[in-house]
XYZ file of C-alpha atoms in Angstrom:
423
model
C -11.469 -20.391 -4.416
C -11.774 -17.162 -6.347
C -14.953 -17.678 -7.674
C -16.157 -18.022 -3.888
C -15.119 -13.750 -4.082
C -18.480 -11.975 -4.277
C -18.522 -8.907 -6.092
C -20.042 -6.074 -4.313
C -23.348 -4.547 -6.634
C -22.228 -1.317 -7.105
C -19.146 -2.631 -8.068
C -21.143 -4.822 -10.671
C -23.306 -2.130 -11.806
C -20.513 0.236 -12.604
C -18.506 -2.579 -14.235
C -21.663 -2.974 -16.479
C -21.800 0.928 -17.309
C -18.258 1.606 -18.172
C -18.463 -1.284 -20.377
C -21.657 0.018 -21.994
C -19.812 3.039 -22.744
C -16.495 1.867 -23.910
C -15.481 1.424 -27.497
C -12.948 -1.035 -27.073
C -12.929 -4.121 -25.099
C -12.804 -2.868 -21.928
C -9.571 -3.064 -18.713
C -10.424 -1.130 -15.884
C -9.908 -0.168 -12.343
C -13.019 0.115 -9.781
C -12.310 1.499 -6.539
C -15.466 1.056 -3.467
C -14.783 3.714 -1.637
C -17.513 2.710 0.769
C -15.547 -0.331 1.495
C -12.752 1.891 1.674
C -14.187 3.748 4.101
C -15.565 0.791 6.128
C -12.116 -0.242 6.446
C -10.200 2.824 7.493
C -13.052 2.932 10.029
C -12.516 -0.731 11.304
C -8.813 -0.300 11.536
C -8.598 3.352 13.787
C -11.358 1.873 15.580
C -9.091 -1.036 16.901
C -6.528 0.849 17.767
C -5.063 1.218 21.647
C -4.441 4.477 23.661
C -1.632 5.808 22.636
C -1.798 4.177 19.072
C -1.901 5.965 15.892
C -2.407 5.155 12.492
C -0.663 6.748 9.300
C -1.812 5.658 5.567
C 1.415 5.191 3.659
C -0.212 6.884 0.178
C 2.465 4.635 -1.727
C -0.220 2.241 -1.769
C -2.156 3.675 -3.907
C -2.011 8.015 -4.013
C -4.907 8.587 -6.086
C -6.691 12.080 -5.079
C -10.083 9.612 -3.944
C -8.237 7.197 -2.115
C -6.204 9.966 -0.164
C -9.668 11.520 0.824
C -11.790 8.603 1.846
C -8.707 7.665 4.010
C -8.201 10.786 5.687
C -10.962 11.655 7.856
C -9.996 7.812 9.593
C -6.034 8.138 9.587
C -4.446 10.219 11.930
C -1.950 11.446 9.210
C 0.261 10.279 6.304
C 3.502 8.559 5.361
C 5.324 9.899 2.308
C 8.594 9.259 0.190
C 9.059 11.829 -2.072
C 8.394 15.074 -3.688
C 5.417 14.137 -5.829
C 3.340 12.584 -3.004
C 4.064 15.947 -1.128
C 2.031 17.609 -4.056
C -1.142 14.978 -3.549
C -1.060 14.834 0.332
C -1.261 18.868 0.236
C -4.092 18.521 -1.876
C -5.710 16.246 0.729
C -9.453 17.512 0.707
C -9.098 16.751 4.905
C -5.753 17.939 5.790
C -3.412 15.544 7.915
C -0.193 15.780 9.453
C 2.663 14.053 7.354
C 6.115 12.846 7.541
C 8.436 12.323 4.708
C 10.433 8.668 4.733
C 12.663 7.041 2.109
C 16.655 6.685 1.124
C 18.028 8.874 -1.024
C 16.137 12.596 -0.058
C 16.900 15.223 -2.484
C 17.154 18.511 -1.007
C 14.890 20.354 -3.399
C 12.367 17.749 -1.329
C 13.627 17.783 2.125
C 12.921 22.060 1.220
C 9.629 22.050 0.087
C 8.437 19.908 2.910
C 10.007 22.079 5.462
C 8.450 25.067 3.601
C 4.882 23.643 3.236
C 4.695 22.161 6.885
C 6.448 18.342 7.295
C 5.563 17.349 10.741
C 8.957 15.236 10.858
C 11.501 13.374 8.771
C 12.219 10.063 8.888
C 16.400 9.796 8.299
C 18.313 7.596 6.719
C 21.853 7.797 7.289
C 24.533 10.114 8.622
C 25.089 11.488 5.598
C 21.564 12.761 5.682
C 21.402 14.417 9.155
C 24.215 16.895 7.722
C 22.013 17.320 4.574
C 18.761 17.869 6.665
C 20.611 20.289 8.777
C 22.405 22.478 5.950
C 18.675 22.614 4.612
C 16.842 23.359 7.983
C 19.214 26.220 8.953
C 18.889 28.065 5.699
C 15.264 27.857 6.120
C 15.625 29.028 10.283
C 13.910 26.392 11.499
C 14.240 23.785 13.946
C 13.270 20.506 12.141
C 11.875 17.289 14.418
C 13.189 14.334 13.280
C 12.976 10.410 13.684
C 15.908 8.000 13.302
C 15.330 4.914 11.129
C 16.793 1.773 12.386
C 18.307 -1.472 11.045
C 18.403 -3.575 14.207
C 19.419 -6.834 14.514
C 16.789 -9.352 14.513
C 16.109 -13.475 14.761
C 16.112 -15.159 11.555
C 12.907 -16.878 12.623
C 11.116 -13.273 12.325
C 11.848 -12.948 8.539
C 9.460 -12.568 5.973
C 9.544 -12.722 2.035
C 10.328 -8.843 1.606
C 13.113 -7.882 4.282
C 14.406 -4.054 5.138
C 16.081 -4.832 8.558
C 17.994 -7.186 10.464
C 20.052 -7.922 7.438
C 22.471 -6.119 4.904
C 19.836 -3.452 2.946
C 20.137 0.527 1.972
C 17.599 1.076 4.265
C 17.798 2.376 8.079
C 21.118 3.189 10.410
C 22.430 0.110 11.245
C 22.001 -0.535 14.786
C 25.587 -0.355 15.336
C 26.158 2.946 14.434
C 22.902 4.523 15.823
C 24.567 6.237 18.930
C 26.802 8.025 16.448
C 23.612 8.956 14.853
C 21.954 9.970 17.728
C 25.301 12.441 18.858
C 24.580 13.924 15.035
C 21.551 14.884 15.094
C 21.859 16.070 19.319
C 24.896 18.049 18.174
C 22.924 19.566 15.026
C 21.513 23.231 15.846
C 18.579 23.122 13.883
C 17.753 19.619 14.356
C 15.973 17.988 17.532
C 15.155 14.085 17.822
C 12.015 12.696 18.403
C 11.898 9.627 18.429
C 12.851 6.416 16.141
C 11.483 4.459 13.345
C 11.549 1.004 12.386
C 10.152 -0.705 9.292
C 11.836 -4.122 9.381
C 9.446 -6.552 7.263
C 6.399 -6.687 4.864
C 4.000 -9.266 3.738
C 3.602 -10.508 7.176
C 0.806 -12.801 7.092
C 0.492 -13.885 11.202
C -0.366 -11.556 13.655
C 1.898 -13.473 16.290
C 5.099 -13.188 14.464
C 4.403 -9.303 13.915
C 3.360 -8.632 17.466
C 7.049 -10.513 18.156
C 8.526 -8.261 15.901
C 6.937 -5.248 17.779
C 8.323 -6.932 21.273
C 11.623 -7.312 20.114
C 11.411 -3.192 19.178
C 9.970 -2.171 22.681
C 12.300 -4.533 24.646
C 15.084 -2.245 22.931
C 13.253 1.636 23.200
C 14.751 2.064 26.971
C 18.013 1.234 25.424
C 17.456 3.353 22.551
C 16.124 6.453 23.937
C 18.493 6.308 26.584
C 21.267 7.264 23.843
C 20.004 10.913 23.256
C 20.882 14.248 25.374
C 17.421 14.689 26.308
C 15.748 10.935 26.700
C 12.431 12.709 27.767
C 12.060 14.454 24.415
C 12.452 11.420 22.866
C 8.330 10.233 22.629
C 7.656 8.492 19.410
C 8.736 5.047 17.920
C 7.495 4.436 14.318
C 6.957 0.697 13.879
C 5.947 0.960 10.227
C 4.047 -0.981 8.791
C 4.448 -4.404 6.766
C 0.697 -6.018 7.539
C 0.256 -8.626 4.709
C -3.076 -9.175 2.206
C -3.586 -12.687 1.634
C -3.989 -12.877 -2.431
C -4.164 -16.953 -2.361
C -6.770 -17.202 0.408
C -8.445 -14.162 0.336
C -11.133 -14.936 3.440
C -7.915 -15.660 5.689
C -6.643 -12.575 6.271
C -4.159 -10.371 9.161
C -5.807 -10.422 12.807
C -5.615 -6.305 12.681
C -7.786 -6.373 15.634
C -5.986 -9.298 17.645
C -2.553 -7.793 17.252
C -3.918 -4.271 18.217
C -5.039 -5.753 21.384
C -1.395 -7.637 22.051
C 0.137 -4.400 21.508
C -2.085 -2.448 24.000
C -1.307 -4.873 26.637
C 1.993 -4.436 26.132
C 2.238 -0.993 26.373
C 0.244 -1.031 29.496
C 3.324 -2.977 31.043
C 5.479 -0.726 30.179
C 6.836 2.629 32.976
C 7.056 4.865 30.058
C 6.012 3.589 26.877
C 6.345 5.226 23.187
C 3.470 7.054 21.375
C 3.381 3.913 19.130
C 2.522 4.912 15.072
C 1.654 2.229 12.474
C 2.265 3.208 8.618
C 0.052 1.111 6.998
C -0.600 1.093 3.146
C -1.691 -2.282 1.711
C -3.701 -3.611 4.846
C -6.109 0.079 4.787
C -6.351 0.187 -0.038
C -5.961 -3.315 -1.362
C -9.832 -4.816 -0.483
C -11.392 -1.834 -2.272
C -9.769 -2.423 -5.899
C -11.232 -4.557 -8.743
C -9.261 -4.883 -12.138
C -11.779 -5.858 -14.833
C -10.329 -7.282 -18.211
C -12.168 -8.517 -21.121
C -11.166 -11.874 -22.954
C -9.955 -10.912 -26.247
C -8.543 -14.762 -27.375
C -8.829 -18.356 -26.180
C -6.058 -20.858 -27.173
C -4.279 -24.100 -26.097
C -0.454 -24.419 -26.461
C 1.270 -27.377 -25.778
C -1.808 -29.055 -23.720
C -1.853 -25.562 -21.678
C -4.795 -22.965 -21.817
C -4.974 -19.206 -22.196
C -6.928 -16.566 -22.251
C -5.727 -13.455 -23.619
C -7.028 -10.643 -22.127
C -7.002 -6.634 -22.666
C -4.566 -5.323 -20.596
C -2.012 -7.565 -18.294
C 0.662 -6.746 -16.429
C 1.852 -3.265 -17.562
C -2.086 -2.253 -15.640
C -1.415 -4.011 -13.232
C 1.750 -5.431 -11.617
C 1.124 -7.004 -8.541
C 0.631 -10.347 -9.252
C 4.348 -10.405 -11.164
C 5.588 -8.609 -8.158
C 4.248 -10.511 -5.764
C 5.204 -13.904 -7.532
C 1.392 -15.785 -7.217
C -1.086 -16.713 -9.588
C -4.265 -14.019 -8.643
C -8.015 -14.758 -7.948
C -9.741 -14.558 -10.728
C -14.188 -13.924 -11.074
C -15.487 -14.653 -14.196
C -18.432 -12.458 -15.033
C -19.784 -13.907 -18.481
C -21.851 -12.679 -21.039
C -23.943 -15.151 -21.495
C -24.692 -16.913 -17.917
C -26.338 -19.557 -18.870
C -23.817 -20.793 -21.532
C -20.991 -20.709 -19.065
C -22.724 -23.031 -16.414
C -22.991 -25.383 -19.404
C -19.416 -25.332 -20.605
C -16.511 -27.230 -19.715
C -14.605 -26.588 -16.780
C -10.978 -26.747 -17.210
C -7.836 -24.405 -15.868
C -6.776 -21.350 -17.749
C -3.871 -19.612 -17.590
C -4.737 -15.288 -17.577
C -2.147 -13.307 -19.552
C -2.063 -9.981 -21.276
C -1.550 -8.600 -24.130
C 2.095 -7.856 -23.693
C 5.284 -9.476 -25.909
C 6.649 -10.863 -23.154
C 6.017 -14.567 -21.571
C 6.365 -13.045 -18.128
C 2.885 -11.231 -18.560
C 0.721 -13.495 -16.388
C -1.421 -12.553 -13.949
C -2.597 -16.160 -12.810
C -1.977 -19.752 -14.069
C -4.442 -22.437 -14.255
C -7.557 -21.063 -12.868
C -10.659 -23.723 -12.904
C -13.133 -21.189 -15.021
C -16.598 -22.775 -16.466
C -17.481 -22.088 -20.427
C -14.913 -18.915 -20.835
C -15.123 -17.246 -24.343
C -14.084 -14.445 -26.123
C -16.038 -11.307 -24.887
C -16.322 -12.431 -21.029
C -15.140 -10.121 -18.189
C -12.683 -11.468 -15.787
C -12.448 -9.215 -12.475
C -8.904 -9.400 -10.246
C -10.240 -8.702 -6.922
C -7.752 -7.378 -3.866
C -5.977 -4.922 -6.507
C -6.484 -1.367 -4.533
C -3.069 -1.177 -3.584
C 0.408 -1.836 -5.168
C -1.751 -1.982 -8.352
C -1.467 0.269 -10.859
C 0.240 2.490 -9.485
C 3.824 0.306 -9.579
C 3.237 -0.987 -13.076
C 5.346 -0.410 -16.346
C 2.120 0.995 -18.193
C 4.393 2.846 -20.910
C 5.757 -0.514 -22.035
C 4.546 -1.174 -25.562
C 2.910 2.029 -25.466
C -0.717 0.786 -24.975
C -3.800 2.972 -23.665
C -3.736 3.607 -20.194
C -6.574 2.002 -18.074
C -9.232 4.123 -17.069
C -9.705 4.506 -13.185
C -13.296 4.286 -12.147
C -13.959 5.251 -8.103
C -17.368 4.257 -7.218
C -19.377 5.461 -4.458
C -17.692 8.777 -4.639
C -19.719 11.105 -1.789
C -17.694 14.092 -2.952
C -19.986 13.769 -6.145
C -23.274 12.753 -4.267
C -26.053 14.848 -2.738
C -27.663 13.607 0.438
C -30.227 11.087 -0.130
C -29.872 10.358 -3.733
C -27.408 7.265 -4.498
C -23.845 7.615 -4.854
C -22.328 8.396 -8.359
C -19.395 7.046 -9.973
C -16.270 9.575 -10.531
C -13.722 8.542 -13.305
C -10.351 9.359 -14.110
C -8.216 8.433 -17.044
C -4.249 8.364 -16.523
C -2.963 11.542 -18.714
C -1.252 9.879 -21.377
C 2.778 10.719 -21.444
C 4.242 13.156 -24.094
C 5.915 10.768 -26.335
């Protein structure tokens, strides 16, 4: 299966530079932003009338990711003060709503102060915070109302946030006390609602359920505030799964955007409908390259220990499944001649949890050959423990980078390298 994964050649060739220039054996990120591009492209493109599409920069918030989304996105999804920072450095500026339990007010300030289109709220507890901040500040504040609703058990997925007991959302229960709160707040006026219920969801059918069972309950819903007519928007989140195992089946994006606009065509007076999608737009434009630094068999079981592992790159722990794995060897020729057997891929941490995928079928692996983790441009890096034994941080290596290209000549390669922490 994951040697079926073809590496794009830019991606190759600036695999094949950075490892001509490193010291050390090399572990990398490569980001295509062409693909990247291509993708935020495909996905706006899909959309219905009255649709929109937000990039949740949790995903992945580097600075090159952020700006190849943006000019395809119609704005962006944050959760906390230090993605405020990198979507205001946004080289295409984008509208942008802040989401998330536990707000601090030093946050919910400088988003009023530097231009949040709305907040996404939490609890009760947080309307009265929002409000003591938005009347010191004068304003008037627009505002969404997260949900927990009630749902059928038959619409779960691995990785719940509603329609069971979670921090997340206003339970359902209490939302027309919510709603009075933020009608009765001065400096506070509602919006519309927001629901983000499940993630990982791998069939189209079961999400465009999920989105049913929130429109069959937006009459009811909107019907709660002062002025229903204000109320415009419903936030369905986002929660579109990647499919690591079998990475050529993936999400019907198109198909369920097509559901969706026929059901909002039924509907007398339907919400402006926004999707907050961060893994579905990032993951297929990330490559993390290792280098085999050992080979070994342990009780009848074989490794290969690699540079870097899971304090790079988390997702595979996370996620709980054995990644795809393309083996780039040096020497071509001597790996179609070697034995095929399964190998199990594991860092170089001291810890037995640091696998990133067990008993992969490889041809003639040795010491020296690259191993590439395709599908790793989102939840990657960025949620790994990469201060844990203190190792060097990965370089980041963004290929195809226009900002860095003049017209007609071929595009460059940017790189960054993590800062290293003050120890």
């Amino acid at each position: 299966m994951a040697e079926s994964i073809t590496l794009p050649e830019r991606v190759l060739a600036a695999i094949a530079l950075h490892r001509q220039a490193s010291r050390d054996p090399m572990a990398a990120f490569f980001y295509d932003l062409p693909a990247l591009d291509a993708q935020g492209r495909a996905m706006q493109a899909a959309l219905p009338p009255g649709v929109e599409l937000y990039y949740a920069i949790k995903a992945n918030s580097e600075a090159a990711i952020i700006d190849t989304l943006a000019p395809h996105v119609d704005g962006l999804e944050l959760s906390s003060g230090g993605e405020i920072a990198r979507a205001c450095a946004c080289a295409t500026p984008r509208p942008w709503v802040l989401s998330g339990p536990g707000k601090l007010d030093s946050d919910m300030h400088d988003a009023m102060t530097r231009g949040v289109e709305a907040f996404h709220v939490e609890s009760l507890g947080e309307v009265a915070r929002l409000q003591a901040v938005a009347a010191s500040l004068e304003r008037v504040q627009p505002v969404l109302l997260r949900i927990n609703p009630a749902l059928p058990e038959d619409l779960s997925s691995r990785l719940r946030m509603a329609g069971t007991a979670t921090p997340f959302g206003i339970d359902e229960a209490q939302l027309a006390d919510a709603v009075r709160a933020v009608d009765e707040a001065a400096n506070l006026r509602l919006v519309g609602f927001h629901v983000h219920a499940m993630s990982h969801q791998a069939c189209e059918r079961r999400h465009q359920r999920l989105l049913d069972a929130y429109l069959a309950r937006w009459p009811r819903w909107r019907g709660l505030a002062r002025h229903p007519e204000a109320v415009t928007q419903l936030n369905v989140g986002g929660g579109i799964g990647v499919n690591y195992l079998r990475p050529s089946e993936q999400f019907d994006w198109a198909g369920l955007c097509e559901a969706l606009g026929q059901r909002l065509a039924t509907m007398r007076e339907p919400p402006r409908v926004r999707f907050e999608i961060g893994r579905f737009l990032a993951a297929f434009c990330g490559y993390y390259a290792i280098e085999v630094l050992d080979t070994k068999v342990s009780h009848g079981e074989g490794f290969l220990v690699c540079r870097g592992g899971t304090h790079q790159f988390r997702l595979p722990a996370a996620q709980g499944h054995d990644h795809p794995i393309i083996h780039l060897p040096r020497d071509p020729e001597r790996a179609r001649a070697g034995e095929r057997r399964p190998w199990t891929v594991v860092g170089q941490l001291c810890t037995p949890k640091d696998v990133l995928s067990r008993r992969q079928a490889l041809s003639g692996v040795a010491v020296g050959d690259l191993l590439v983790l395709p599908l790793a441009g989102a939840y990657g890096y960025n949620i790994s423990h990469a201060d844990f034994l203190c190792h060097p941080r990965p370089e980041q290596v963004f290929v195809g980078d226009s900002r860095n290209t003049r017209e007609g000549s071929e595009p460059e390669t940017r790189r960054r390298r993590p800062a290293e922490p003050v120890r």
